[in-house]
Each structure stands twice: as structure tokens, then as C-alpha cells.
Tab-separated table of C-alpha atoms in Angstrom:
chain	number	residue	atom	x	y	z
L	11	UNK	CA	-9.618	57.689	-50.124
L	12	UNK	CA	-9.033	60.953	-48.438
L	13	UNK	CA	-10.288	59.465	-45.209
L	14	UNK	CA	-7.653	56.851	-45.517
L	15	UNK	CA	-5.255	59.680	-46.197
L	16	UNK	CA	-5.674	61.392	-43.413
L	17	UNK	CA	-6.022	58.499	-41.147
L	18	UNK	CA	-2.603	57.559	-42.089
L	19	UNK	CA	-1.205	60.509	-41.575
L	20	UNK	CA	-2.526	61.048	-38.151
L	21	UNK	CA	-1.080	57.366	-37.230
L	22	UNK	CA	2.211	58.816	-38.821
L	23	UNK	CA	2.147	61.951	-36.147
L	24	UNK	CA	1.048	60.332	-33.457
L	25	UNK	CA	3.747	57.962	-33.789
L	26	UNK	CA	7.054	60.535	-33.942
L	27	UNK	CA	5.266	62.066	-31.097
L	28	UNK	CA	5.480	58.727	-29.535
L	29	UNK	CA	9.089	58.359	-29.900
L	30	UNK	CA	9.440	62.078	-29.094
L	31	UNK	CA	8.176	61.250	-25.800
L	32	UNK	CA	10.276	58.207	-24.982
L	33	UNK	CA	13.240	60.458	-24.860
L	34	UNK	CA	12.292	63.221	-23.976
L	35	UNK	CA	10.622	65.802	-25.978
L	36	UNK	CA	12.084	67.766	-28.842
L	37	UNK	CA	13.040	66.525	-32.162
L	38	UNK	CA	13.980	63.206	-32.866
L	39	UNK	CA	16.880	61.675	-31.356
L	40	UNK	CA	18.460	64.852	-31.223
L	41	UNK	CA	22.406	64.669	-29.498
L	42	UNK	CA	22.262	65.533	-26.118
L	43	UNK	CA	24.760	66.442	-23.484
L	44	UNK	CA	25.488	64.605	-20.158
L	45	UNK	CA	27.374	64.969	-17.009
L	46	UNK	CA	28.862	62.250	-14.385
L	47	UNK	CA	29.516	63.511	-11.090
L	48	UNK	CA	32.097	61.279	-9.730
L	49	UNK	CA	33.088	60.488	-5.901
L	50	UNK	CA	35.353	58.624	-4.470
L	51	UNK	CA	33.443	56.072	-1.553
L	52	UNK	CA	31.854	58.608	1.337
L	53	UNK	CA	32.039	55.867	4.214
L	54	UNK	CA	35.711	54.981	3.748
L	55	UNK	CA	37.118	57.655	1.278
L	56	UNK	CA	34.799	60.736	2.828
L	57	UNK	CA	33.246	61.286	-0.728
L	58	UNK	CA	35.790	63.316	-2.092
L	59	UNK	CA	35.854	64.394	-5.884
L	60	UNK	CA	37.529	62.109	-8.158
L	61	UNK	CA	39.643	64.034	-10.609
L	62	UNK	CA	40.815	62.449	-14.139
L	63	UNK	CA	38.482	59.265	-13.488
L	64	UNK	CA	37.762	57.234	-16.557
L	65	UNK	CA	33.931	57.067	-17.616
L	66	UNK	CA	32.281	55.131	-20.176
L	67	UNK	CA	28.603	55.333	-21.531
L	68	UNK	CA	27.578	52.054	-23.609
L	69	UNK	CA	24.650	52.442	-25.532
L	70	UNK	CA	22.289	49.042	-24.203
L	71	UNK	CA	21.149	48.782	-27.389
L	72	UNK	CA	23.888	49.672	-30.394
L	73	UNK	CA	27.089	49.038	-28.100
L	74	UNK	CA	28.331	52.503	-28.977
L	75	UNK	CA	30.593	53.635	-26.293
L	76	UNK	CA	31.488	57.008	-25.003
L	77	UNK	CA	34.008	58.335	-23.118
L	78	UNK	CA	35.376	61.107	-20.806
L	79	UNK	CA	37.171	62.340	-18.371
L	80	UNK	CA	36.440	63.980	-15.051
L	81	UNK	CA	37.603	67.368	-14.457
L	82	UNK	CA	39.279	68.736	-11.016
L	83	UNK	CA	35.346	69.325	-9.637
L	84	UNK	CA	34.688	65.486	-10.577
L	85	UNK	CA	32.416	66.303	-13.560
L	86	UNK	CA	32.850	64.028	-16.477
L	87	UNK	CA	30.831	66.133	-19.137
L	88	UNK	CA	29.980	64.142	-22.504
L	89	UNK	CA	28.320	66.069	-25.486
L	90	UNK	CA	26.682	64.418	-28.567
L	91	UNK	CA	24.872	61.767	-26.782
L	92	UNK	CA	22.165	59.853	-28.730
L	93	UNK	CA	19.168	59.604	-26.326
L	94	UNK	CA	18.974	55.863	-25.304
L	95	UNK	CA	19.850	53.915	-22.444
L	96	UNK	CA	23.262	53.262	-21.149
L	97	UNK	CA	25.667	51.948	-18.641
L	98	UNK	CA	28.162	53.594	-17.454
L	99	UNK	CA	31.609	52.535	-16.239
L	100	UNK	CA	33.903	54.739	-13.984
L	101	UNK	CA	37.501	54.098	-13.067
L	102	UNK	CA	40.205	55.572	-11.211
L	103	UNK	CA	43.656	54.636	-10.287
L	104	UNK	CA	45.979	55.631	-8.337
L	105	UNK	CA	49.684	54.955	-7.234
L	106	UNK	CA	50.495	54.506	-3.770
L	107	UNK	CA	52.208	57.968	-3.443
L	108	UNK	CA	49.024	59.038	-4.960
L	109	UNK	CA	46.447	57.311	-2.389
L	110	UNK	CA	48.658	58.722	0.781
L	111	UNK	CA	48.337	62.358	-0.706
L	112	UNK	CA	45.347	61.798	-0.444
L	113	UNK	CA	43.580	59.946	1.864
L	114	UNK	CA	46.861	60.296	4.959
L	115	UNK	CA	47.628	56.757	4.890
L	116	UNK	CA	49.681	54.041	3.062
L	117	UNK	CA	47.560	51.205	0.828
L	118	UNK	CA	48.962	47.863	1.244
L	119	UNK	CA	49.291	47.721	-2.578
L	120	UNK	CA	51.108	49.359	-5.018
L	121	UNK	CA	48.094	50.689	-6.930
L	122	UNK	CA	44.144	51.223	-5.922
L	123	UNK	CA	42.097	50.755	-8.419
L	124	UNK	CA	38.498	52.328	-7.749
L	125	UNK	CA	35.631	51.604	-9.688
L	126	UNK	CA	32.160	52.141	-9.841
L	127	UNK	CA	29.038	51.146	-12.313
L	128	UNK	CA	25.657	51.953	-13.257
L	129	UNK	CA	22.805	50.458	-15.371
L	130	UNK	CA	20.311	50.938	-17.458
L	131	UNK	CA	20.683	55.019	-17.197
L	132	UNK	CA	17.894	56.665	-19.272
L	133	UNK	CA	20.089	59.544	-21.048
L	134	UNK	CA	17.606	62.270	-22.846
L	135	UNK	CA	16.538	66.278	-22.951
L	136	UNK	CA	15.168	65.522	-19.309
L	137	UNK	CA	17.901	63.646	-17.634
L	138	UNK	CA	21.094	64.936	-18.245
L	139	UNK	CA	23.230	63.665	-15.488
L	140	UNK	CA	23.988	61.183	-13.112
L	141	UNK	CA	26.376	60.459	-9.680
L	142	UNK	CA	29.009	57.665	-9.071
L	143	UNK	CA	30.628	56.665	-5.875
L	144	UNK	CA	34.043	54.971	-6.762
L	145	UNK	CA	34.811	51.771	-4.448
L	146	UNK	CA	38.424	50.317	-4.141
L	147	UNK	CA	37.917	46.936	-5.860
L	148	UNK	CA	38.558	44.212	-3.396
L	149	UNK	CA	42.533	42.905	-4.117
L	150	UNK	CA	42.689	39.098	-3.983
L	151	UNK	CA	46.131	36.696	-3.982
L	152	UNK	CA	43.756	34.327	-5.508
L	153	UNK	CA	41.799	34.730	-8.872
L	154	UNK	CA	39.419	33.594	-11.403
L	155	UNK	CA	41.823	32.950	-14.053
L	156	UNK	CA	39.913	31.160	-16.974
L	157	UNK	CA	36.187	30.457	-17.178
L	158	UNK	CA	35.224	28.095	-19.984
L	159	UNK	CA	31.373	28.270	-20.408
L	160	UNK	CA	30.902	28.254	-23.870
L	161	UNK	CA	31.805	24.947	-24.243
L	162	UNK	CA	32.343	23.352	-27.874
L	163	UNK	CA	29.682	22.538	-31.190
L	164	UNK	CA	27.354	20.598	-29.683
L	165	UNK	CA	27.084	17.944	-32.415
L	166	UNK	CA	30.390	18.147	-33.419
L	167	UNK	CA	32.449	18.588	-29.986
L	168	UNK	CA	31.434	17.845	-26.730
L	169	UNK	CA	28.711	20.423	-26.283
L	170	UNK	CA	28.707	21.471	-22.526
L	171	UNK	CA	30.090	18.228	-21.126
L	172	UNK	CA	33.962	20.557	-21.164
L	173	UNK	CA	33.392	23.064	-19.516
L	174	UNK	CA	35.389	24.061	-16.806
L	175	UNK	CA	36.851	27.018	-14.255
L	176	UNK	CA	40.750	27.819	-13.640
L	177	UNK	CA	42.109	29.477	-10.486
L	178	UNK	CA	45.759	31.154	-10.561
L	179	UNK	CA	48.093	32.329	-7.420
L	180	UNK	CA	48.738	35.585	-8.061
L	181	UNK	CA	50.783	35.881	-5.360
L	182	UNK	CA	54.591	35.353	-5.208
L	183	UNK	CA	53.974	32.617	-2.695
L	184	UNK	CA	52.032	29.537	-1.961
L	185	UNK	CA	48.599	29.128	-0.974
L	186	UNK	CA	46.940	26.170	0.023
L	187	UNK	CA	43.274	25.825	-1.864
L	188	UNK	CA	41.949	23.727	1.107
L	189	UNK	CA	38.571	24.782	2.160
L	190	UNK	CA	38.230	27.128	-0.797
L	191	UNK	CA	34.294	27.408	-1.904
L	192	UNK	CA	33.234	28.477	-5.617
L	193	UNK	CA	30.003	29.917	-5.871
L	194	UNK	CA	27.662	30.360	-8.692
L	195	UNK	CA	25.328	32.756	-8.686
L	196	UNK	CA	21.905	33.690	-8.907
L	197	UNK	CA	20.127	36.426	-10.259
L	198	UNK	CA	17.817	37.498	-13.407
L	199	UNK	CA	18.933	37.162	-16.829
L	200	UNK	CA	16.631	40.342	-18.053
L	201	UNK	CA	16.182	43.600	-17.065
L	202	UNK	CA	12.936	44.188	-16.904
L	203	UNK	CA	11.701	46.113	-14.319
L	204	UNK	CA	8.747	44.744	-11.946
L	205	UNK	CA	7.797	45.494	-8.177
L	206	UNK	CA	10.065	42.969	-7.268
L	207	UNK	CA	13.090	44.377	-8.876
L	208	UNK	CA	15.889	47.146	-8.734
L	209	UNK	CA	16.015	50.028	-11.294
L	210	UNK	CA	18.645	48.445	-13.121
L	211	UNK	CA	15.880	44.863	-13.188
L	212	UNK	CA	18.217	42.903	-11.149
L	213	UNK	CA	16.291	41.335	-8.146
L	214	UNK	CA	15.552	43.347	-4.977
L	215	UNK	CA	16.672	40.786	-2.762
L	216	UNK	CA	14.937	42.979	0.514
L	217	UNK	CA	11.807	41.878	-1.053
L	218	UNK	CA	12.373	38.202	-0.043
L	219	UNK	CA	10.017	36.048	2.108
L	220	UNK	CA	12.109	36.445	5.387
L	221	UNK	CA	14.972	38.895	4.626
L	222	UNK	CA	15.632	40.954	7.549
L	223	UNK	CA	18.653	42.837	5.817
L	224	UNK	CA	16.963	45.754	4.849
L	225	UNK	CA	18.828	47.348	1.877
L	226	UNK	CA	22.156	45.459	2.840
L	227	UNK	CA	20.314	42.384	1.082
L	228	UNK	CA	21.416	43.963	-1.999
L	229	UNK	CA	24.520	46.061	-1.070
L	230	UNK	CA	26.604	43.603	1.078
L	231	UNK	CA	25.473	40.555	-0.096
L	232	UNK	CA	25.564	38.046	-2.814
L	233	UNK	CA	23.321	34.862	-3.822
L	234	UNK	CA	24.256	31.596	-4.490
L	235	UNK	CA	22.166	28.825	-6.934
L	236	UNK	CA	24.812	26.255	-6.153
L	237	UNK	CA	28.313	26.013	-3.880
L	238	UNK	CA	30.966	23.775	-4.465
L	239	UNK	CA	34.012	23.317	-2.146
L	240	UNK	CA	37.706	21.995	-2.264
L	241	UNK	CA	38.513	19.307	-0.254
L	242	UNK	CA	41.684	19.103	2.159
L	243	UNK	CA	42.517	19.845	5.862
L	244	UNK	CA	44.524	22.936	5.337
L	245	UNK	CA	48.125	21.900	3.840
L	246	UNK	CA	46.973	19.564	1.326
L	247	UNK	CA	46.526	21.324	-2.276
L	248	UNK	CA	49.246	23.758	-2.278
L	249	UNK	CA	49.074	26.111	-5.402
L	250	UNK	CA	52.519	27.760	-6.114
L	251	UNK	CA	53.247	31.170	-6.879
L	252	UNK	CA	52.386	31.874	-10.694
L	253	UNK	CA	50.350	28.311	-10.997
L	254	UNK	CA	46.783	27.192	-10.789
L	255	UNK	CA	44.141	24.631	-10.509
L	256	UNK	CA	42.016	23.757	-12.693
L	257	UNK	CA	38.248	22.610	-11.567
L	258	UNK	CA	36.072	20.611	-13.993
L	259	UNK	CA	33.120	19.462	-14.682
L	260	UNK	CA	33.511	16.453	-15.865
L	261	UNK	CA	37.605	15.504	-15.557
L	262	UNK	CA	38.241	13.139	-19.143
L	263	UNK	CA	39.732	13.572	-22.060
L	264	UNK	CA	36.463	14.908	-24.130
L	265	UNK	CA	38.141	14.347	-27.416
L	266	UNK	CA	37.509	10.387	-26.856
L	267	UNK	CA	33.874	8.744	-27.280
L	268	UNK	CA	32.614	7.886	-24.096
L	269	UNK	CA	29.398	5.628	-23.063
L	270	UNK	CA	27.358	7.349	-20.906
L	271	UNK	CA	25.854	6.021	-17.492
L	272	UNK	CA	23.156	4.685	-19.163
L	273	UNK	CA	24.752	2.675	-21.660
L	274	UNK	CA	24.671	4.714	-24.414
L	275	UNK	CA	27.935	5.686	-26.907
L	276	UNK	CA	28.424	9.163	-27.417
L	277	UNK	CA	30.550	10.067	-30.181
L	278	UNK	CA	33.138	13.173	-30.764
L	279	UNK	CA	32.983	13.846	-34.244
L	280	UNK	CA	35.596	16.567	-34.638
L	281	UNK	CA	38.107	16.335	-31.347
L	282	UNK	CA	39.901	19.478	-32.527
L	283	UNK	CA	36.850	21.169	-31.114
L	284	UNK	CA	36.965	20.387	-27.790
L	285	UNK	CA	39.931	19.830	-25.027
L	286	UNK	CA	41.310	17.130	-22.739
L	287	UNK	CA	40.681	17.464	-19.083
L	288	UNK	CA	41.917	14.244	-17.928
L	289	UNK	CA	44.434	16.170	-16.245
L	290	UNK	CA	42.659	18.518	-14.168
L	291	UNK	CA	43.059	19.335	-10.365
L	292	UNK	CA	39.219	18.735	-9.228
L	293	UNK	CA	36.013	17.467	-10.616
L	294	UNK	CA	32.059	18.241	-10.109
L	295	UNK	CA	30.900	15.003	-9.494
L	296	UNK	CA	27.217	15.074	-8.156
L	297	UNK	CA	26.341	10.832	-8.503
L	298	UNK	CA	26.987	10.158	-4.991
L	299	UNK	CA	24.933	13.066	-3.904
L	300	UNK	CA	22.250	12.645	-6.055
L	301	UNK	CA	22.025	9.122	-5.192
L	302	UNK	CA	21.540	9.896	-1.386
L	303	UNK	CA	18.981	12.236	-2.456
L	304	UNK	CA	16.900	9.133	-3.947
L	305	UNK	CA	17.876	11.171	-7.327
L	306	UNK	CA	19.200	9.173	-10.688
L	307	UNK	CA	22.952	10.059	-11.822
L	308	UNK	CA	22.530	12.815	-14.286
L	309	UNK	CA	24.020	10.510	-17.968
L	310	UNK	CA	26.670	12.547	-18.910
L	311	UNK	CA	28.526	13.283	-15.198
L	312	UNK	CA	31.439	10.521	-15.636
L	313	UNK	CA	33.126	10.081	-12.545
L	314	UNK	CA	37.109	9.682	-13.233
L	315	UNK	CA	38.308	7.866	-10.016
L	316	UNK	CA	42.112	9.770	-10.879
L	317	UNK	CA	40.980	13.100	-10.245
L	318	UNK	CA	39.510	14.258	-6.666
L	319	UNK	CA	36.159	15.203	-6.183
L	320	UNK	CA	34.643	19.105	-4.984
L	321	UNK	CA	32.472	18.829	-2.024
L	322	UNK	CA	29.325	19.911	-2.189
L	323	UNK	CA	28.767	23.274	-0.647
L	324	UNK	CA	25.357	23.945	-1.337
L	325	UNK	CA	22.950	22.311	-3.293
L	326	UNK	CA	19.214	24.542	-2.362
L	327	UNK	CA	17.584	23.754	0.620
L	328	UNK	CA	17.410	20.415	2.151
L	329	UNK	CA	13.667	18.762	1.505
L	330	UNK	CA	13.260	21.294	-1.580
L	331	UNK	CA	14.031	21.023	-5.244
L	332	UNK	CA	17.636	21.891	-5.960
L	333	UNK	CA	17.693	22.054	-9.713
L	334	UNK	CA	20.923	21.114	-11.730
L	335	UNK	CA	22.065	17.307	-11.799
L	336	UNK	CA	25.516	18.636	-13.225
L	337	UNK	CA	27.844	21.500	-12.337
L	338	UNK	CA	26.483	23.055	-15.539
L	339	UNK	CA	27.801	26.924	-16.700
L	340	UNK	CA	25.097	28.886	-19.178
L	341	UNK	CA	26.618	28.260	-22.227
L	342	UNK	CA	25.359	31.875	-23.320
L	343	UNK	CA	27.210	33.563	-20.544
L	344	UNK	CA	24.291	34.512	-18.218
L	345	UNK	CA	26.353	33.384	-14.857
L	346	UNK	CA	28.475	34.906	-12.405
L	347	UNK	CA	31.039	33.562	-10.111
L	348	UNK	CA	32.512	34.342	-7.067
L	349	UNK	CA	35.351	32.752	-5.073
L	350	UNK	CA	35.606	32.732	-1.347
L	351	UNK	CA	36.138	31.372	2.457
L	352	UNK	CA	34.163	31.059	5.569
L	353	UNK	CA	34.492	28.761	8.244
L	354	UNK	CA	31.194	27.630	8.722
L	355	UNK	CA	28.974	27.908	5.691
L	356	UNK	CA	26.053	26.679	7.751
L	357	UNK	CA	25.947	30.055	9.578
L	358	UNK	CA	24.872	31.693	6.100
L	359	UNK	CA	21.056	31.998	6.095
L	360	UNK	CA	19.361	31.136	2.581
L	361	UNK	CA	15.898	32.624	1.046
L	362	UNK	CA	13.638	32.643	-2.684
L	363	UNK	CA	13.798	34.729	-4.838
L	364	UNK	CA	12.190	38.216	-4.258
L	365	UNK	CA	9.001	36.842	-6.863
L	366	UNK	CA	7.967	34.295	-4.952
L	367	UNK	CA	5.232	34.995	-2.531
L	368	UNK	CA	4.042	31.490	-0.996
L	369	UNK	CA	6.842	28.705	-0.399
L	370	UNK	CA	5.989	25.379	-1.562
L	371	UNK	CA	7.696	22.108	-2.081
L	372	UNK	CA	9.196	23.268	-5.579
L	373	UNK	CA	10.191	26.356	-4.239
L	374	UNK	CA	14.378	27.575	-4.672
L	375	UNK	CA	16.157	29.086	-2.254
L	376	UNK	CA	20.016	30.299	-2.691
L	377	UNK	CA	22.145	30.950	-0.254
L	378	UNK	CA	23.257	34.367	1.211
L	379	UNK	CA	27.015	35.552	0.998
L	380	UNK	CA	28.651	38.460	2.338
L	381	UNK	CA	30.319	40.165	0.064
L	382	UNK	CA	33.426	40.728	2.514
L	383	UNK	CA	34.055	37.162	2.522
L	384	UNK	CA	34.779	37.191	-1.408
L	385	UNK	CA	38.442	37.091	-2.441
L	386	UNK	CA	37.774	37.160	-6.195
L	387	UNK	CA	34.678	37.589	-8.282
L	388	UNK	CA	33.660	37.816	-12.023
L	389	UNK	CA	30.271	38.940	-14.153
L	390	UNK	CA	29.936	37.108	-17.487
L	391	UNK	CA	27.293	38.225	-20.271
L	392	UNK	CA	25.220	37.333	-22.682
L	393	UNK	CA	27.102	37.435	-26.336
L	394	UNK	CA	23.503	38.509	-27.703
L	395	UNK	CA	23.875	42.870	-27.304
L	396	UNK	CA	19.995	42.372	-27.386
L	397	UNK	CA	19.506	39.899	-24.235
L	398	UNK	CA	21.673	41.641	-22.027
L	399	UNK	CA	21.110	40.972	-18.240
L	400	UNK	CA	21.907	43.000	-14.943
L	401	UNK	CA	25.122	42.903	-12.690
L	402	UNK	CA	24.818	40.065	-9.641
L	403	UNK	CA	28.572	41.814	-8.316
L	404	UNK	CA	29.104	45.385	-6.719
L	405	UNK	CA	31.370	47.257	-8.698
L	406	UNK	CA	33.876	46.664	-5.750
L	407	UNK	CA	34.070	43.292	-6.946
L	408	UNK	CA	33.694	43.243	-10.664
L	409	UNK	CA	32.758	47.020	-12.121
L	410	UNK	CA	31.730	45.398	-15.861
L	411	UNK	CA	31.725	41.855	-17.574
L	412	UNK	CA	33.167	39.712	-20.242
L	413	UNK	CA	32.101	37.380	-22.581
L	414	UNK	CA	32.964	34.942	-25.479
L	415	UNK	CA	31.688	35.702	-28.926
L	416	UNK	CA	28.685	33.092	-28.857
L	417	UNK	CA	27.877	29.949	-27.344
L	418	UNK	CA	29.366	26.254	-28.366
L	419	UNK	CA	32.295	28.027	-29.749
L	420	UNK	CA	35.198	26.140	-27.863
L	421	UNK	CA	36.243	30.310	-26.887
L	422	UNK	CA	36.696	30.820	-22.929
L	423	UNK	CA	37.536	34.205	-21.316
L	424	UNK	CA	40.879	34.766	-19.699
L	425	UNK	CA	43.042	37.133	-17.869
L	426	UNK	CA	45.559	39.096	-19.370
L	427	UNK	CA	49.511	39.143	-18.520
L	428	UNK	CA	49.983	42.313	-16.990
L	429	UNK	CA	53.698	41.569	-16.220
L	430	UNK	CA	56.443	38.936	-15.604
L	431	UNK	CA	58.530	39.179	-13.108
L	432	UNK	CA	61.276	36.324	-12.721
L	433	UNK	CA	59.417	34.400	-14.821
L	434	UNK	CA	56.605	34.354	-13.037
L	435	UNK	CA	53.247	36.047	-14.611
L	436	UNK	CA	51.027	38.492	-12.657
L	437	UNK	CA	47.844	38.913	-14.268
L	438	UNK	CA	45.767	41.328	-14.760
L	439	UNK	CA	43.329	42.298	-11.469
L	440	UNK	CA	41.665	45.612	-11.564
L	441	UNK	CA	38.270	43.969	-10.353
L	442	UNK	CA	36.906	45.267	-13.917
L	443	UNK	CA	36.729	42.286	-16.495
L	444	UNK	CA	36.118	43.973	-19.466
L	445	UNK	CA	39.835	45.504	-19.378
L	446	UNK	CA	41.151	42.255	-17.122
L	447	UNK	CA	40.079	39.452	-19.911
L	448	UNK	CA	40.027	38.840	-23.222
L	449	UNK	CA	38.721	36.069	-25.344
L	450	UNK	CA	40.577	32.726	-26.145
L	451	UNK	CA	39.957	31.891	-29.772
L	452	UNK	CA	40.440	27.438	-28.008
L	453	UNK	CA	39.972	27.350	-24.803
L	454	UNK	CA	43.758	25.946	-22.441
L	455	UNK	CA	43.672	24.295	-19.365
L	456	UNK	CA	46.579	26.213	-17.792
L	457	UNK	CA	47.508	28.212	-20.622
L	458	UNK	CA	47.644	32.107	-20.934
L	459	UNK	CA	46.584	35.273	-22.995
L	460	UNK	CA	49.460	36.255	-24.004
């Protein structure tokens, strides 16, 4: 008995000196302080201090938040900080009078928002600070108004088969959507860390068969799963100040039963769950180019002859598997999407993912994007605070996510009014989503925040 005594307590020592050592030394999850040394971009701002930026630390694991401000030296200093691992948020904005102090010349806006982001920062009695360059998020005319991913009960509604993406001119004039390309992204949906990965467990993409990009693979570019594109020869979908498009993947009125293209009834058993998208701009319909493949029409991708089709962008490789039969979102929220031109999307090279070391015949590859060609971009998330995944955007682009409250919940994420100015609304674009978008208990083709 006194053996298993003191066996026990040894395995009770050795393991508080095991969590001990996870963060740190010292007692026990003892409060810590921390420090953020913010700076504003050094290639195009000259890494100058940022003073009164915004900071955030979110706990990875609880969702506890904490926040500061930086001082005149750029030092945002946090005390009382559970040892964990965070990510951190920084933002900065500044009027245009503000900016020309500044930097000695005029923005072409009437605000600059900066941002910047890090992830998975290990905060404990070891590591006690961290740096942040702040990049001026990229302004757009066009923007990622509405994303509805969740899509609605999937016995009840119309599970994915809803889901769809809104784009809004945020401009006070018209642009023409012509030629406009959607892209979805790729990435991991984890962050655990391997040789084949950043610290924060997204993929190193310089570790690619092929990549010749050096660190830019990962800096300056994006990576595509799948691209669609908008149809037109320049002056044919106009979208008017203050209006958008909507883009769906599968353009009928869900709350009906349908019969799907093999024959079989599908039924809608509550329609108050789900949304009618008879009316949309643009569909996702892959039959035609699944049939020239040799490949079967996926069942559920209904082709409404009313509403146009997307092109198809990108697809994977030609001669190697190319995955989805359906313009299908993660209901979960682990995608990312970006909107953007180019006039030759040929010219953009494509490679596997950095894991793969031999190409075969089932090999993926996903195409390379600049990140100067984006116009708009957003980060969605996982609803689960436990399966959180890395960024796929530079902070430039989108410096956090958003996300609905769980998946098959009819909820889509939306931007927020920031104004209204003769009647026309100008939403909310700071290139951060968590303070851009909120949640929309029913998702609404066309329909706003507030």
C-alpha cells in the first residue's frame, strides 16, 4: 500500500511539473505580462512606430480576449495574461489629415485602416513579447457582401443545396461585373505544425514540388481549390451604386421539393428554414463541364435555364483529379474567399500542396494568385473554438475572420451599414471581418445588417 502511495504521488509531481514546463516554469498558470511592439509597414510606411494602435490577444483555447493600447514608443503592454496560446489582432486608423502628417502625402481615401495579425503566439514566463508590422488593408469598390455557408437543417431544410455568395458596389457608381473571378481557397483546416508547415500550421507553400517563389509563395500569394468566373464582354452586368449580385449555387426556389437528376424526389420539410434563390444574378452549374470531362452530373446541381451560368475558372489541373462536382462552401466555415481580376488567368502557374512529395494521377494542384490582383477578400472559421484553423489571407486583406454560430443553421455572415448617404448604404470595409460582419439570424438574398 505504501508503494502505491508513493507511486501516486510521484505521478502527481511529475505531472504539475509537466504543465509547469509547457508554459514556462514557475507556478502554475501564474498571470504573466506581455508586450506588442507595433510598426507601421517598413517597405512602404519606413517602419515607423504606431502610436494608439488597437491590439487584441484571444486565448486559442477559452476565447478570452485582451486588449491594449500602444503607447507613443509603439509598445502595447498587457499584464495578467494567463499563459496559453493566442492570436493577436492589431489595428490602426487614421484620417486623411492624419496619414499626410505623417507619411508627406495624401491617401486617396478618407481613412487608412492598417492592420496586422499573428497566430498561434505561445505567451508564458519565457516569451513575453512579440512584433507587428501594420499593412494598409487593400480598399476595394467591390466587396464580399454576404457569404451563406452554413446552409439550412439538413433533414429539415435544404441542407447545403442554398448556399450562396453576395457581392455589393460600394462605390457611388457603376461597375460592370464582367470578367470578375471568385476564388475559393485552399489551405489546412488545423494548425498543427509539421516540416511542411508555417509556425502558425498553415502550409508553407515554398515547400511545393516546383515553387520557385522563395518566401513570396507565402507572402504575395494566394491558392485557389476552385475559380469561378462571370460571364460578359465588359458592359454587360452592370451593378449600380449601393446594389449587388447575388451568385448561387444552385439558382431555385429551395423551399419547393425538387426531383433530382437522377429521378429521385427530394422533399423540404420545413421551407421556413431555407430561402428562395430563383431570383439570383448567377449560378454554379458544373453538368456541362463535368460531362466533357467523361464525369456524371453531380444529383443535386439543378440547372435553372432563367438564371446565367459562372464560367469555370479553374477546376485543378487538366488530366488530374479536380475534386468537388458542386460549387460546395464548408458548411462549418473552414473556407476563404477572395474576389479578383486578371486578364489572362492562364498566365497563373498552379502546384500541390507543400505535403506531397511524388505527383501522381490523384494528385491536386491549386492555382497561384497574386495577392495584388485581389480587390476584396474574406477568412471564415470554424464555429467549433476547439477546431480552429490558420489564416489563408495576409492581414492586408482580411486581419481576422467571421463565422456563423454552427453549421445547418440557415445563419450567413454579413457586412455591417457603416453609413447612408442619399439613401445609398456604404458598408462596412476595414479589411478586418470580425468588426466588418456580423451574423444573420436567416440568411437574405440582398438584404442588410441593419
Amino acid at each position: 500500500m505504501k508503494n502505491i502511495i508513493l507511486l501516486f504521488a510521484i505521478a502527481v509531481t511529475f505531472f504539475s511539473c509537466t504543465i509547469n514546463d509547457d508554459f514556462g516554469g514557475g507556478t502554475n498558470l501564474q498571470p504573466v505580462s506581455f508586450t506588442v511592439n507595433l510598426k507601421y509597414d517598413k517597405d512602404q510606411y519606413n517602419g515607423l512606430v504606431v502610436n494608439t494602435g488597437n491590439v487584441v490577444l484571444t486565448n486559442t483555447n477559452t476565447g478570452d480576449t485582451y486588449k491594449a493600447t500602444s503607447n507613443t514608443t509603439g509598445i502595447a503592454s498587457f499584464t495578467n495574461i494567463l499563459p496559453g496560446t493566442y492570436n493577436i489582432t492589431a489595428t490602426k486608423v487614421l484620417t486623411s489629415q492624419e496619414f499626410s502628417d505623417l507619411f508627406q502625402f495624401v491617401p486617396s481615401t478618407e481613412t487608412v485602416t492598417f492592420n496586422g495579425v499573428q497566430e498561434n503566439i505561445t505567451v508564458n514566463a519565457n516569451i513575453t513579447s512579440t512584433n507587428i508590422d501594420l499593412k494598409a488593408a487593400r480598399i476595394g469598390d467591390l466587396v464580399i457582401k454576404q457569404i451563406y455557408y452554413a446552409g439550412s437543417h439538413a433533414s429539415q431544410g435544404a441542407s447545403f443545396r442554398d448556399q450562396f455568395i453576395e457581392i455589393y458596389n460600394n462605390s457611388n457608381e457603376v461597375i460592370y461585373a464582367d470578367g470578375l473571378y471568385i476564388g475559393q481557397l485552399y489551405g489546412k483546416i488545423n494548425t498543427i505544425q509539421s516540416s511542411f508547415t508555417l509556425a502558425n500550421g498553415q502550409y508553407d507553400w515554398s515547400k511545393s514540388i516546383g515553387m520557385t517563389s522563395g518566401s513570396d509563395a507565402n507572402t504575395k500569394n494566394v491558392y485557389a481549390d476552385y475559380v469561378i468566373r462571370i460571364p460578359g464582354s465588359g458592359t454587360q452586368y452592370p451593378i449600380k451604386a449601393g446594389e449587388s449580385i447575388v451568385i448561387a449555387q444552385t439558382a431555385i426556389n429551395h423551399k419547393f421539393p425538387l426531383v433530382d437528376n437522377t429521378g429521385i424526389p427530394v422533399s423540404v420539410k420545413n421551407p421556413d428554414l431555407t430561402i428562395d434563390l430563383s431570383g439570383a444574378d448567377f449560378e454554379v452549374y458544373l453538368g456541362d463541364y463535368l460531362l466533357s470531362k467523361g464525369k456524371d452530373v453531380y444529383r443535386y446541381d439543378i440547372q435553372n435555364p432563367a438564371v446565367k451560368d459562372m464560367e469555370i475558372g479553374y477546376w485543378g489541373r487538366a488530366g488530374y483529379d479536380s475534386g468537388n462536382q458542386d460549387f460546395l462552401i464548408d458548411n462549418p466555415g473552414r473556407d476563404s474567399f477572395i474576389i479578383f481580376r486578371t486578364d489572362d488567368l492562364n498566365k497563373f502557374s498552379d502546384y500541390s500542396d507543400p505535403s506531397i512529395t511524388t505527383i501522381d494521377s490523384k494528385t491536386k494542384f491549386f492555382l497561384q494568385i497574386p495577392t495584388k490582383d485581389i480587390i476584396d477578400g474574406v477568412d471564415l472559421q470554424n464555429f467549433n473554438p476547439s477546431s480552429q484553423r490558420p489564416k489563408m489571407l495576409p492581414s492586408e486583406i482580411d486581419a481576422s475572420f467571421t463565422n456563423c454560430d454552427a453549421a445547418f443553421n440557415s445563419q450567413s455572415v454579413i457586412r455591417k451599414t457603416k453609413s447612408i448617404v442619399n439613401g445609398r448604404r456604404i458598408l462596412e470595409d476595414s479589411n478586418n471581418s470580425a468588426n466588418d460582419f456580423v451574423k444573420l439570424p436567416m440568411a437574405n438574398p440582398r438584404g442588410f445588417a441593419n
